Short mmCIF file of C-alpha atoms in Angstrom, two decimals:
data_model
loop_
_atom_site.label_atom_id
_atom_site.label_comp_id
_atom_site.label_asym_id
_atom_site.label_seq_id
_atom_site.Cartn_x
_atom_site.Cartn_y
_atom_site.Cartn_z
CA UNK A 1 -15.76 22.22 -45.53
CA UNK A 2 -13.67 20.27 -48.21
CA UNK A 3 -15.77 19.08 -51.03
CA UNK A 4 -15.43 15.51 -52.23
CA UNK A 5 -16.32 12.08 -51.10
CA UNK A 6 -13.93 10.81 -47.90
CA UNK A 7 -12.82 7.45 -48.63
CA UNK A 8 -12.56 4.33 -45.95
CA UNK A 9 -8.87 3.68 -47.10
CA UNK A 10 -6.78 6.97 -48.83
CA UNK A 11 -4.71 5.26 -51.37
CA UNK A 12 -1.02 5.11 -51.24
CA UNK A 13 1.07 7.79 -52.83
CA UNK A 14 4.37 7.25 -50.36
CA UNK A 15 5.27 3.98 -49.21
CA UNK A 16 6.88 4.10 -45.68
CA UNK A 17 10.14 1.43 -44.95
CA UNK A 18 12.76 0.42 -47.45
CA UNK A 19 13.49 -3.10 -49.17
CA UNK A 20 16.34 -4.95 -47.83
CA UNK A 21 16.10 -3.76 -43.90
CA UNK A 22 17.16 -6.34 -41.54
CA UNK A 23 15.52 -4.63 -38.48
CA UNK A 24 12.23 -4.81 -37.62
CA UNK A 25 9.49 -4.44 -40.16
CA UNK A 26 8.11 -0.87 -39.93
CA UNK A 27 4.47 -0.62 -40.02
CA UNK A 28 2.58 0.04 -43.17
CA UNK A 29 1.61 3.18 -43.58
CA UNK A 30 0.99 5.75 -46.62
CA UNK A 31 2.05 9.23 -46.32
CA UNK A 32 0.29 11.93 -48.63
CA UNK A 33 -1.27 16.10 -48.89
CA UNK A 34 -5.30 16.00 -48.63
CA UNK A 35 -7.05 18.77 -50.07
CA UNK A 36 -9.94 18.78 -47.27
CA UNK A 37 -10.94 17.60 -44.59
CA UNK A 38 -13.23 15.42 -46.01
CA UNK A 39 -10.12 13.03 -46.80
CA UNK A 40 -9.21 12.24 -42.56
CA UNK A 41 -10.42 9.13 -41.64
CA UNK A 42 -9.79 7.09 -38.83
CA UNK A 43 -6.68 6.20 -37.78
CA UNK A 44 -4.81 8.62 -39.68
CA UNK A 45 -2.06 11.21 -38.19
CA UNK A 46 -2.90 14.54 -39.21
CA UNK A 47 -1.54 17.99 -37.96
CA UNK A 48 -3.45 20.17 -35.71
CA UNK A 49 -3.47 23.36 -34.10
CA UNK A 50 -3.30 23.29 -30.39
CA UNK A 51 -2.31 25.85 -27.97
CA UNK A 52 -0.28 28.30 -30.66
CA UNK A 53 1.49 25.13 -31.37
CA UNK A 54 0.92 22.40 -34.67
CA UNK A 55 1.13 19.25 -33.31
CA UNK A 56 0.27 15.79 -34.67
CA UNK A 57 -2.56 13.85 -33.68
CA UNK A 58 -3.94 10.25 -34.59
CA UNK A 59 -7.99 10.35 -35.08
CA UNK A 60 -9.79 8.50 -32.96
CA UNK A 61 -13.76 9.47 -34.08
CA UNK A 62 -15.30 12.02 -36.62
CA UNK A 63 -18.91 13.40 -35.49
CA UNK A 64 -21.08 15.83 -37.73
CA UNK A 65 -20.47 19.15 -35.64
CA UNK A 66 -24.12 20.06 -36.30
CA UNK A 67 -26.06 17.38 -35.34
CA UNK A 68 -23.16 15.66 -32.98
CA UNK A 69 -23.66 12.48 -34.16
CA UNK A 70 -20.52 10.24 -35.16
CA UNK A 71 -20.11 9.63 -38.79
CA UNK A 72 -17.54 7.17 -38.71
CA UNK A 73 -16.07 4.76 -36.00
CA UNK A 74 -14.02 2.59 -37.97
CA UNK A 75 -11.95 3.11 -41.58
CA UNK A 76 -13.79 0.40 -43.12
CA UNK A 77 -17.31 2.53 -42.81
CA UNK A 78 -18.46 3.41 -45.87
CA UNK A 79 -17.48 7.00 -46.88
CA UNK A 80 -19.72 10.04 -46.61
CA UNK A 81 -20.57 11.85 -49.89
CA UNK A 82 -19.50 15.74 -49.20
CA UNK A 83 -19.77 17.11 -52.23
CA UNK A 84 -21.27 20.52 -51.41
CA UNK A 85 -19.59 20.93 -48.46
CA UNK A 86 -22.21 21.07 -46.20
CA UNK A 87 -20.97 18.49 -43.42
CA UNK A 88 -18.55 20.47 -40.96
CA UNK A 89 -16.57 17.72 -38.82
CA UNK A 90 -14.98 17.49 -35.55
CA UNK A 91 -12.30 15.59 -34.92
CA UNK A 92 -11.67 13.42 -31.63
CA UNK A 93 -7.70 13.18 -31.14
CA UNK A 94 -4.77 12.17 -29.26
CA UNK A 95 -1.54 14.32 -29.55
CA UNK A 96 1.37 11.51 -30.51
CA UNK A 97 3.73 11.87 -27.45
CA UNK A 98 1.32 13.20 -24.99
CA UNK A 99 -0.62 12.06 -22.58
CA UNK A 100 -4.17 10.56 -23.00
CA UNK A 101 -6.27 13.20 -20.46
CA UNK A 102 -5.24 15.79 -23.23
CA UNK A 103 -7.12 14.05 -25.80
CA UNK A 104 -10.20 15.98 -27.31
CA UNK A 105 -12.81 17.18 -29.91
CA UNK A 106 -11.51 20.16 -32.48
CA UNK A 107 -13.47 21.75 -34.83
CA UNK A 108 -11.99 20.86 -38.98
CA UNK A 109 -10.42 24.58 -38.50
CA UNK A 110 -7.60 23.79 -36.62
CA UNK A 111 -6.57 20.81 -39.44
CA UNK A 112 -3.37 22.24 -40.88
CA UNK A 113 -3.63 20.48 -44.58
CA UNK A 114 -0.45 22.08 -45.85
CA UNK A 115 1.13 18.97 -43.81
CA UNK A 116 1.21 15.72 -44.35
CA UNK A 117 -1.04 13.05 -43.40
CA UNK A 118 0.05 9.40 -42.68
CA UNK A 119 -2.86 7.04 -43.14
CA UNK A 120 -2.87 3.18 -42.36
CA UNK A 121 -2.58 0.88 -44.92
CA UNK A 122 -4.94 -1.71 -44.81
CA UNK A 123 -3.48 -5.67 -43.77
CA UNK A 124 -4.16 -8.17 -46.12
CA UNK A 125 -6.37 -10.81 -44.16
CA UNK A 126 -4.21 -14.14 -45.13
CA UNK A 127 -1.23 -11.72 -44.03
CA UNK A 128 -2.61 -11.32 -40.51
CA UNK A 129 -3.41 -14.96 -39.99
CA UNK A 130 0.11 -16.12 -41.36
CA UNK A 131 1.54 -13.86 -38.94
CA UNK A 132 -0.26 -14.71 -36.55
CA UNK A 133 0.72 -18.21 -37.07
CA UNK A 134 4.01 -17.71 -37.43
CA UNK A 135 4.08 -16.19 -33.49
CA UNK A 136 2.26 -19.12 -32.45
CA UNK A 137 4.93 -21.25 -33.76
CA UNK A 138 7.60 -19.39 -32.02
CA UNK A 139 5.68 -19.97 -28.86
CA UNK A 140 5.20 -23.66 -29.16
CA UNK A 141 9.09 -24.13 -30.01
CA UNK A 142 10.05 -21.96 -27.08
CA UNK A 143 7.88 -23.78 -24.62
CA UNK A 144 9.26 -27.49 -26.10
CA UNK A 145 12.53 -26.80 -27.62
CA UNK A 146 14.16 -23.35 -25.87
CA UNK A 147 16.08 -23.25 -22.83
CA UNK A 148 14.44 -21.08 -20.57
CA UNK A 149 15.90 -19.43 -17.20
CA UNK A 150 14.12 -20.33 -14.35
CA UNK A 151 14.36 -19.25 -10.83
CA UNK A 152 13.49 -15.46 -9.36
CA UNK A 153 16.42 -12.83 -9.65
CA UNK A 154 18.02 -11.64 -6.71
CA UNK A 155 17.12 -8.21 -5.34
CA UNK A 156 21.01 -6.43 -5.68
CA UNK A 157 20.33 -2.68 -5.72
CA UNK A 158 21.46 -2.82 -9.85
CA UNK A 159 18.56 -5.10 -10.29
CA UNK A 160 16.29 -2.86 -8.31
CA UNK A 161 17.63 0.24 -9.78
CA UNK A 162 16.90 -1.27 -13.74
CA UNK A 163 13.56 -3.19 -12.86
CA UNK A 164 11.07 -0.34 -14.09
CA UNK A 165 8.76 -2.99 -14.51
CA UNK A 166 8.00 -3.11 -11.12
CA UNK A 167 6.28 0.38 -11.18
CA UNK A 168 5.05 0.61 -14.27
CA UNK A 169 2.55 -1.74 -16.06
CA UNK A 170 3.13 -4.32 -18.05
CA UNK A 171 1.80 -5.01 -21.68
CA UNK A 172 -0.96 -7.94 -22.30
CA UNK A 173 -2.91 -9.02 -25.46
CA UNK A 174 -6.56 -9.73 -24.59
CA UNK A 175 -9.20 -9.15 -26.85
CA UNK A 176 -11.24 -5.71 -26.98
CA UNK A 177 -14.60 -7.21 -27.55
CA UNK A 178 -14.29 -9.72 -24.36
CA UNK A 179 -12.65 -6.63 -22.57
CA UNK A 180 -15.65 -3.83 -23.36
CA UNK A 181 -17.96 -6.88 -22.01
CA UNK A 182 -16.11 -7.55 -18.60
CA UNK A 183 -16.18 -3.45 -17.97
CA UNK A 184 -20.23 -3.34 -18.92
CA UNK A 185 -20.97 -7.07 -16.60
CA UNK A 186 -18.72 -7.20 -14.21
CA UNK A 187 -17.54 -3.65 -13.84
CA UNK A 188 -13.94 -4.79 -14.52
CA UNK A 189 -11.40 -4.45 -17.65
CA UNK A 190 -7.71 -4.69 -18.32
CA UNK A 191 -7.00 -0.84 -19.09
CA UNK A 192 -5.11 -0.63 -22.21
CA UNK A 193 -4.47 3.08 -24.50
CA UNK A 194 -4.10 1.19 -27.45
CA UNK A 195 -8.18 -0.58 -28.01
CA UNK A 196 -10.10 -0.17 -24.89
CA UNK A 197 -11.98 3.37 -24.04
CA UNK A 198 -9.49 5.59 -26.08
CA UNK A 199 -12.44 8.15 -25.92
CA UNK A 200 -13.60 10.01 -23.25
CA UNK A 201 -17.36 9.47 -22.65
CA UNK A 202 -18.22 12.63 -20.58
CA UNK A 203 -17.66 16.37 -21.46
CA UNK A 204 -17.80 17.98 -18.09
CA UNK A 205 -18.56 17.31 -14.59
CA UNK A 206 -20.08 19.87 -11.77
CA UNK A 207 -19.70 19.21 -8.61
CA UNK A 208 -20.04 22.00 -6.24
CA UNK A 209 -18.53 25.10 -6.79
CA UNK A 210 -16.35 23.39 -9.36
CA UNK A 211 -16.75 22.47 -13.18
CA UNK A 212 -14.18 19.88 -13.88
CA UNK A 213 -13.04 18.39 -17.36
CA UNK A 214 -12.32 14.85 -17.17
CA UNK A 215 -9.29 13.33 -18.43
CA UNK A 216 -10.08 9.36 -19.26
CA UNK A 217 -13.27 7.31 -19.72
CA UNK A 218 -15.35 6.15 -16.79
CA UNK A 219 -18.06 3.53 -17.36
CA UNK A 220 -21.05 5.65 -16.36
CA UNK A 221 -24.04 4.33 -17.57
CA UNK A 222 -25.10 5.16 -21.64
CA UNK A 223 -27.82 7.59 -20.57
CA UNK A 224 -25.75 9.81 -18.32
CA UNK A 225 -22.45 9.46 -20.54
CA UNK A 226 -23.08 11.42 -23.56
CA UNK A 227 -25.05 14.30 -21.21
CA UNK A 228 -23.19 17.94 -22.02
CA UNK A 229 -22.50 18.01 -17.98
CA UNK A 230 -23.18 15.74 -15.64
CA UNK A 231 -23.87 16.60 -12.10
CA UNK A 232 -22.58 15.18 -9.06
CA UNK A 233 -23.71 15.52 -5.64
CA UNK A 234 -20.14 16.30 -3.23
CA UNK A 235 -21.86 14.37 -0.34
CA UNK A 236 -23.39 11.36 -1.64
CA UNK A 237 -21.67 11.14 -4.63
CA UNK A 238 -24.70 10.45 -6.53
CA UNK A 239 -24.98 11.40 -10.22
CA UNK A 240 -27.54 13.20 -12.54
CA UNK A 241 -28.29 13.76 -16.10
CA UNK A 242 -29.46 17.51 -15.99
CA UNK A 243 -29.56 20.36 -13.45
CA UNK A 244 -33.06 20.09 -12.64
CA UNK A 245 -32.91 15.87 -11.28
CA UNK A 246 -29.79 17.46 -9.30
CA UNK A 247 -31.15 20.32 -7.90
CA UNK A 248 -34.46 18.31 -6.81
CA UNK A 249 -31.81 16.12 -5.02
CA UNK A 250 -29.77 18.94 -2.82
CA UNK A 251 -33.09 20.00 -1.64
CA UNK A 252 -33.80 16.40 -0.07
CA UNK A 253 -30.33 15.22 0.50
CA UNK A 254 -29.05 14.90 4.00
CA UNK A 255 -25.92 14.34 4.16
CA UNK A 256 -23.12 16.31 5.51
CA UNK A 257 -20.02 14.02 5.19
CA UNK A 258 -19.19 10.39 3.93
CA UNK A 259 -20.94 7.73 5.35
CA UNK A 260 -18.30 6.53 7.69
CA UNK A 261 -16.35 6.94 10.41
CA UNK A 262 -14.26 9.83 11.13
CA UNK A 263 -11.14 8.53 12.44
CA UNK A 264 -9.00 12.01 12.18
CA UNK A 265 -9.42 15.65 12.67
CA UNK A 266 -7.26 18.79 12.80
CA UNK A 267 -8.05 21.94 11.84
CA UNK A 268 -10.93 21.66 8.76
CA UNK A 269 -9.31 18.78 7.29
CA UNK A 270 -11.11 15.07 8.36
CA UNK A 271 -10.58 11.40 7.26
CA UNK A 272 -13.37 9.21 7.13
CA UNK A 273 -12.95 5.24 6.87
CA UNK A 274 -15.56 3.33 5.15
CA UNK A 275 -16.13 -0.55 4.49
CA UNK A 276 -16.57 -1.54 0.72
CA UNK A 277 -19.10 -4.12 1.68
CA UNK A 278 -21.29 -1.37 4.13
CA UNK A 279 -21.82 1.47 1.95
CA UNK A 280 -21.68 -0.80 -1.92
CA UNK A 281 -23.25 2.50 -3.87
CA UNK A 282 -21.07 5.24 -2.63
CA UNK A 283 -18.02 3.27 -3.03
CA UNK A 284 -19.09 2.62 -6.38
CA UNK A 285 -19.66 6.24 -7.05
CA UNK A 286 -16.13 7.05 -5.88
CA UNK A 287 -15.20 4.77 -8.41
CA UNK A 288 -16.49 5.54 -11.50
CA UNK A 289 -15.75 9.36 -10.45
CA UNK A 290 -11.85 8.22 -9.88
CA UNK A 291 -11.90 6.35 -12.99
CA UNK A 292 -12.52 9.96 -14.75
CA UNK A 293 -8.68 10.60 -13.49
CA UNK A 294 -7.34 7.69 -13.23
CA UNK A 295 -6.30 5.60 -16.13
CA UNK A 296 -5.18 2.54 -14.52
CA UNK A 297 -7.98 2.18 -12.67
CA UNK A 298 -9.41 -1.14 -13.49
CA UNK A 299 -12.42 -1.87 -11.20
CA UNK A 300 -15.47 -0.61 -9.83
CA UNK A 301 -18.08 -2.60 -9.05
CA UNK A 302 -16.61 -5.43 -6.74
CA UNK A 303 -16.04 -2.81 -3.88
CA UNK A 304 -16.45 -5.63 -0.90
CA UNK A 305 -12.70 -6.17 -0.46
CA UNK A 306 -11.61 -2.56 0.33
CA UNK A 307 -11.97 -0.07 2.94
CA UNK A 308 -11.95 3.70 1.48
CA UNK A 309 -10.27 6.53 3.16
CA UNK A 310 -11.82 9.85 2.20
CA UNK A 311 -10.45 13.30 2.80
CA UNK A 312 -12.45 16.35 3.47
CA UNK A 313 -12.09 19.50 4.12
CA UNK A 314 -14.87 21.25 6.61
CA UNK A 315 -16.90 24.16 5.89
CA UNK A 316 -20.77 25.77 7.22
CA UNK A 317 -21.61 23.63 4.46
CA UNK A 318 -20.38 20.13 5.50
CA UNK A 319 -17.51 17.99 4.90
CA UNK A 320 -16.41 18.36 1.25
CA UNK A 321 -13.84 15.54 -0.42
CA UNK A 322 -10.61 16.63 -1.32
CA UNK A 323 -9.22 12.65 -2.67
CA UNK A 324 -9.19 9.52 -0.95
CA UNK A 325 -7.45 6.24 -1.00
CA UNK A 326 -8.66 2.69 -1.03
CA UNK A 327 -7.10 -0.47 0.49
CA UNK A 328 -7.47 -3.56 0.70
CA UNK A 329 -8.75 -5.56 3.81
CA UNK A 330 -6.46 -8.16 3.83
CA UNK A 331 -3.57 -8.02 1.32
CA UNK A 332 -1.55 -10.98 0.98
CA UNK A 333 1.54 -8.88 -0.63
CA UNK A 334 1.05 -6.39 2.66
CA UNK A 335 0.00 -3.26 0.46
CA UNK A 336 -1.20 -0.05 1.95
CA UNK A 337 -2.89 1.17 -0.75
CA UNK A 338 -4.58 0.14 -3.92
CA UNK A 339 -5.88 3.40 -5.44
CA UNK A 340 -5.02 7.08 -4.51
CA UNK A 341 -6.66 10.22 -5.80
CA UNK A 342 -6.63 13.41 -5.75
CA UNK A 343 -9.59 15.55 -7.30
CA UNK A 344 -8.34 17.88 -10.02
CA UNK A 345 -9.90 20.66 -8.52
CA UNK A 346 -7.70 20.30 -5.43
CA UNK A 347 -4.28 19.11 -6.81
CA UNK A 348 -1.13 21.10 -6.75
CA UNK A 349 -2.02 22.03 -3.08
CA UNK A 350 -0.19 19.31 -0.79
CA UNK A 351 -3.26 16.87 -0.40
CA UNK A 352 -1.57 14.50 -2.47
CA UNK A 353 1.46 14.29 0.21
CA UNK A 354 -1.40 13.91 3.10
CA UNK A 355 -2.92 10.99 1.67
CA UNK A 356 -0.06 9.30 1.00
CA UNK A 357 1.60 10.15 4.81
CA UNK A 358 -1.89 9.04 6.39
CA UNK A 359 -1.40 5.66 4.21
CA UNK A 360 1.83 5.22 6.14
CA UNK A 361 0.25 6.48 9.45
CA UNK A 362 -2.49 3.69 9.68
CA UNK A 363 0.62 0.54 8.37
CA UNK A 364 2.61 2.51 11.42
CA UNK A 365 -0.65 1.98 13.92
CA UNK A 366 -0.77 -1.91 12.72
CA UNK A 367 3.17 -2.45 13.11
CA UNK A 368 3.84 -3.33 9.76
CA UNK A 369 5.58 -1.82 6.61
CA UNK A 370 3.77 -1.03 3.37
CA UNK A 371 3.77 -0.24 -0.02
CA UNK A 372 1.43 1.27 -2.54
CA UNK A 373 -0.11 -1.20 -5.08
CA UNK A 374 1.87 -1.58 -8.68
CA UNK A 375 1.33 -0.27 -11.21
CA UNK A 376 1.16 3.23 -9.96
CA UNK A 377 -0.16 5.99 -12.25
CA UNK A 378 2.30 8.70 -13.46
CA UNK A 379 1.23 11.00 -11.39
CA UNK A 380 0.92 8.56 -8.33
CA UNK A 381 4.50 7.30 -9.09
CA UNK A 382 6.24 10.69 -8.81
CA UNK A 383 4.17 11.81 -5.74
CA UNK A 384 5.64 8.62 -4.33
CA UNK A 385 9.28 9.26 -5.31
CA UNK A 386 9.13 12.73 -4.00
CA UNK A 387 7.17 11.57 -0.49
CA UNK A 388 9.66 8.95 -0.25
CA UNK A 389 12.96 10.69 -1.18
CA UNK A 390 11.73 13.64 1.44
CA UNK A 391 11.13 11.05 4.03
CA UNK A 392 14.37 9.62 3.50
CA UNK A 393 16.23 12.91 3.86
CA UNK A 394 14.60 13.77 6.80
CA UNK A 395 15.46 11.04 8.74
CA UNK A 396 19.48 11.10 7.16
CA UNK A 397 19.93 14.40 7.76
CA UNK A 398 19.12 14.35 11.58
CA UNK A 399 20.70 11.02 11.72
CA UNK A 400 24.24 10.70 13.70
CA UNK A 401 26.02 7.13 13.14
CA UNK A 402 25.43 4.38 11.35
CA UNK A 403 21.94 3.04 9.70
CA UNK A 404 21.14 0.17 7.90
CA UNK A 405 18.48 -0.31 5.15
CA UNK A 406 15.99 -2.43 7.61
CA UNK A 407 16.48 0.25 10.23
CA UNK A 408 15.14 2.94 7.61
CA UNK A 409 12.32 0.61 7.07
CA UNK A 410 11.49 0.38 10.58
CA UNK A 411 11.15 4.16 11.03
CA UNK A 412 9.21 4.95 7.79
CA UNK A 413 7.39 1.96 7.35
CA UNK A 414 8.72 2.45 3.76
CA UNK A 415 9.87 -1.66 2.11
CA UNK A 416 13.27 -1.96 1.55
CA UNK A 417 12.45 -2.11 -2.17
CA UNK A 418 11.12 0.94 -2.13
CA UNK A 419 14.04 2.99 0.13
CA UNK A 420 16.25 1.22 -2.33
CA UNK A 421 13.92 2.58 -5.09
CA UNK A 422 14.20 6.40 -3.84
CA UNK A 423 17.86 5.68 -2.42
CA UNK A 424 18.70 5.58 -6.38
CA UNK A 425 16.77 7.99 -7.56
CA UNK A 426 18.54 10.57 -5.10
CA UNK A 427 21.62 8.91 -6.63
CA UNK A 428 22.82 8.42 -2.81
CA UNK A 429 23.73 4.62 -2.92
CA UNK A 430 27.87 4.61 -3.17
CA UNK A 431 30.33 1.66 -3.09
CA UNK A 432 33.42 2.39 -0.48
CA UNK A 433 36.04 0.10 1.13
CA UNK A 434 33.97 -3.15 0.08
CA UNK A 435 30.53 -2.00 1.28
CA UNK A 436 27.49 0.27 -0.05
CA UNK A 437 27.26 4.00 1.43
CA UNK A 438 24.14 6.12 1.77
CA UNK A 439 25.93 9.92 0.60
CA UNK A 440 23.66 12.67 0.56
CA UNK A 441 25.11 15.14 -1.94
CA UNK A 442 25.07 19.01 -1.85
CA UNK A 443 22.48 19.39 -4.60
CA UNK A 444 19.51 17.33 -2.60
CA UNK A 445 20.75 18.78 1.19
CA UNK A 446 19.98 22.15 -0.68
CA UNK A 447 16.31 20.82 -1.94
CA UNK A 448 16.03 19.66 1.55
CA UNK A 449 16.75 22.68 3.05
CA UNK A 450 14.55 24.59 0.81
CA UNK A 451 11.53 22.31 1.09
CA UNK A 452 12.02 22.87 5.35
CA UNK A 453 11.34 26.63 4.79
CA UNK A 454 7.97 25.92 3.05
CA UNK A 455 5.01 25.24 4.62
CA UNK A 456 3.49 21.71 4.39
CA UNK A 457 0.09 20.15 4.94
CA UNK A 458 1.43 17.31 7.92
CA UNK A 459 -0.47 14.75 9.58
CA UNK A 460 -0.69 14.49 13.25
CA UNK A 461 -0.34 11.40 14.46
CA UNK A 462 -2.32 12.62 17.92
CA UNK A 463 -5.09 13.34 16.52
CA UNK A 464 -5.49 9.40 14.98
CA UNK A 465 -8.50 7.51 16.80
CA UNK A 466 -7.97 4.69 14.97
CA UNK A 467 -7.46 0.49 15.36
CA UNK A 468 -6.47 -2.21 13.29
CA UNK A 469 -9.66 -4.04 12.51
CA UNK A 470 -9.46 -7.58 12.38
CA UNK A 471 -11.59 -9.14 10.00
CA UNK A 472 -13.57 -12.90 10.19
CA UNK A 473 -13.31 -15.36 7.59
CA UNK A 474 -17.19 -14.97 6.85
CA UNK A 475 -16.70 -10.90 6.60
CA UNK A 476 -13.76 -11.65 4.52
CA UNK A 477 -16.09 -13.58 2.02
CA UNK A 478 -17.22 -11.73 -0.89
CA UNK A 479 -20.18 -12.96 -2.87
#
């Protein structure tokens, strides 16, 4: 496309931040028109066409579109000489404000060069290592010199209502290199948007009936990641490179349903429990397909400490999964879940809700209360708020007298941090006469009401043939 040579490091025509700021120091960044596309690099924030909208988008990778191959991973590659404007690019992106699943390859077309482009400046290396000294320094004289508040805050709802960080994940430095090596070894990494797997490894995935994009990256092995579809068996969850491996494999595959135990059936829907340590290769085949959707997901290899809940619906065919849920076998914070999903293919159908209401089914069976494992995913968090707030409701609004938080607890099985969490969310909590009030206003009775007329996917708690299990120390002793 553009001709010219595409430099590592644009130079600077517009210097971004001011002299004399007091705030914090903006980062460095030069802001200026390209004539072609030649000019992008990576790292830069360019403008791009994307559903009849132009939309910003940093640069993650650049790839000959001919031959697929990358051209450049990092700005300080050496630049490609384009002079006759035979290279066509693609671009791999991720929309500024928007979510990582929507990240993906466009073709040098959709590059709207009439706006501007903000490329990184390059850091002077004695720059980086004095500032890196300099936060050392304020470490060491906080940890001898500063005064620093010990002792755990108490739980008032205010404190509940303002702790966000309680659902949501919190921010770590690590480095990427020892990171990308813990997720190849040991099948484990901290997941973070900023350095680790910002590109998505696989294009499509068929499984079934069903050709589904993924959203994140999974850590499938190099010679099935790069594949133009990869095929997945819905039964075994085994995985192959072209159609011809996976059709070889339907014809000798027997399978029918997980390899577990069905512990619930109504209707065509079944849940199937299975032990982590029993069946090691399809558990880690639910987990590298979860990881697809999932971007918190950070581990699938040790599987020996969980037990896997999969739903399926039934068919001629066999027991297809819808999701499942994993959890641990013994969980010293009493969680009832460690990882929910959903498969894209099924979402926006209620099977979300029945995972999450058979969760609270099996902590009901054992007598105890639960709570899903933090952080929770976006999507995980407001299926949770929603489940929770409708439970909540539910059991108000056919509710005559008075009801205390550890009462609600007892009859959902919900924590008290968590009613409290929903309680405020519903804005419900009120202070009267020198006490708190639950108040249900007119705006959520009317959700309420509306949400009764519809019809929802329930679980029946009759149709359960389940039992705590009760695990040894030697079965509770991963190697």
């Amino acid at each position: 496309m553009g001709g010219g040579s595409r430099p590592g490091t644009p130079s600077s025509n517009i210097s971004g931040g001011g002299s004399g700021s007091t705030g914090p120091k903006p980062e460095a960044v030069s802001i200026e028109i390209v004539s072609g596309t030649a000019m992008l690099s990576i790292g830069c924030k360019a403008f791009f066409e994307k559903d009849g909208e132009i939309r910003q988008a940093e640069i993650l990778s650049i790839r000959d579109k001919a031959k697929r191959q990358n051209i450049q991973r990092t700005a300080d590659d050496a630049p490609i000489d384009n002079s006759d404007g035979t290279v066509e690019y693609e671009f791999y992106v991720h929309y500024v404000e928007f979510n990582k699943r929507l990240d993906e390859w466009v073709v040098d077309t959709r590059a709207r060069l009439d706006k501007p482009v903000t490329f990184p400046k390059k850091k002077n290396k004695a720059t980086i290592t004095g500032s890196q000294q300099s936060v050392r320094d304020k470490r060491r004289k906080t940890n001898i010199g500063g005064s620093v508040a010990t002792g755990s805050i108490p739980q008032t709802p205010e404190a509940i209502r303002h702790d966000d960080s309680v659902y949501t994940a919190p921010v770590e430095t690590f480095s990427k290199e020892k990171e990308i090596e813990k997720l190849r070894t040991q099948g484990s990494m901290t997941q973070s948007t900023s350095e680790v797997a910002r590109m998505k490894n696989l294009n499509v995935i068929e499984m079934g009936q069903y050709q589904v994009e993924p959203w994140y990256f999974s850590p499938y092995p190099l010679e099935y990641a790069y594949t133009p579809t990869l095929y997945i068996c819905e039964f075994c969850l085994c995985f192959y490179a072209n159609r011809t491996q996976y059709s070889r494999h339907r014809t000798k595959c027997t399978l029918q349903h997980p390899p577990g135990n069905e512990i619930y059936r109504k209707d065509d829907i079944s849940f199937f429990e299975i032990d982590g340590r029993r069946q090691k290769t399809y558990c880690r085949n639910l987990c590298l397909l979860s990881k697809c959707f999932l971007d918190h997901k950070t581990l699938y290899y040790d599987v020996d400490p969980f037990l896997f809940y999969i739903l399926t619906k039934r068919d001629e065919r066999g027991c297809h999964i819808i999701g499942y849920f994993s959890k641990e076998k013994e969980s010293a914070d009493n969680y009832n879940l460690a990882c929910i999903l959903t498969l894209p293919q099924y979402q926006r159908m209620g099977f979300g809700r029945v995972l999450i209401q058979f969760s609270y089914e099996l902590s009901k069976a054992e007598g105890k209360v639960g709570s899903p494992e933090k952080p929770l995913s976006d999507l995980g968090l407001l299926s949770y708020r929603t489940y929770w707030s409708e439970i909540l409701v539910d059991v108000l609004v056919g509710y005559d007298g008075e009801i205390s938080i550890d009462e609600l607890s007892h009859i959902t099985s919900f924590t008290t941090q968590d009613i409290m969490h929903a309680l405020f969310n519903l804005d419900a909590l009120r202070y009267y006469h020198g006490q708190h009030c639950i108040v249900l206003s007119e705006r959520v009775v009317e959700s309420y009401e509306r949400f009764q007329k519809k019809k929802h996917r329930k679980i029946d708690s009759g149709c359960l043939k389940w039992s705590p299990k009760v695990f040894s120390q030697a079965e509770l002793r991963y190697l």
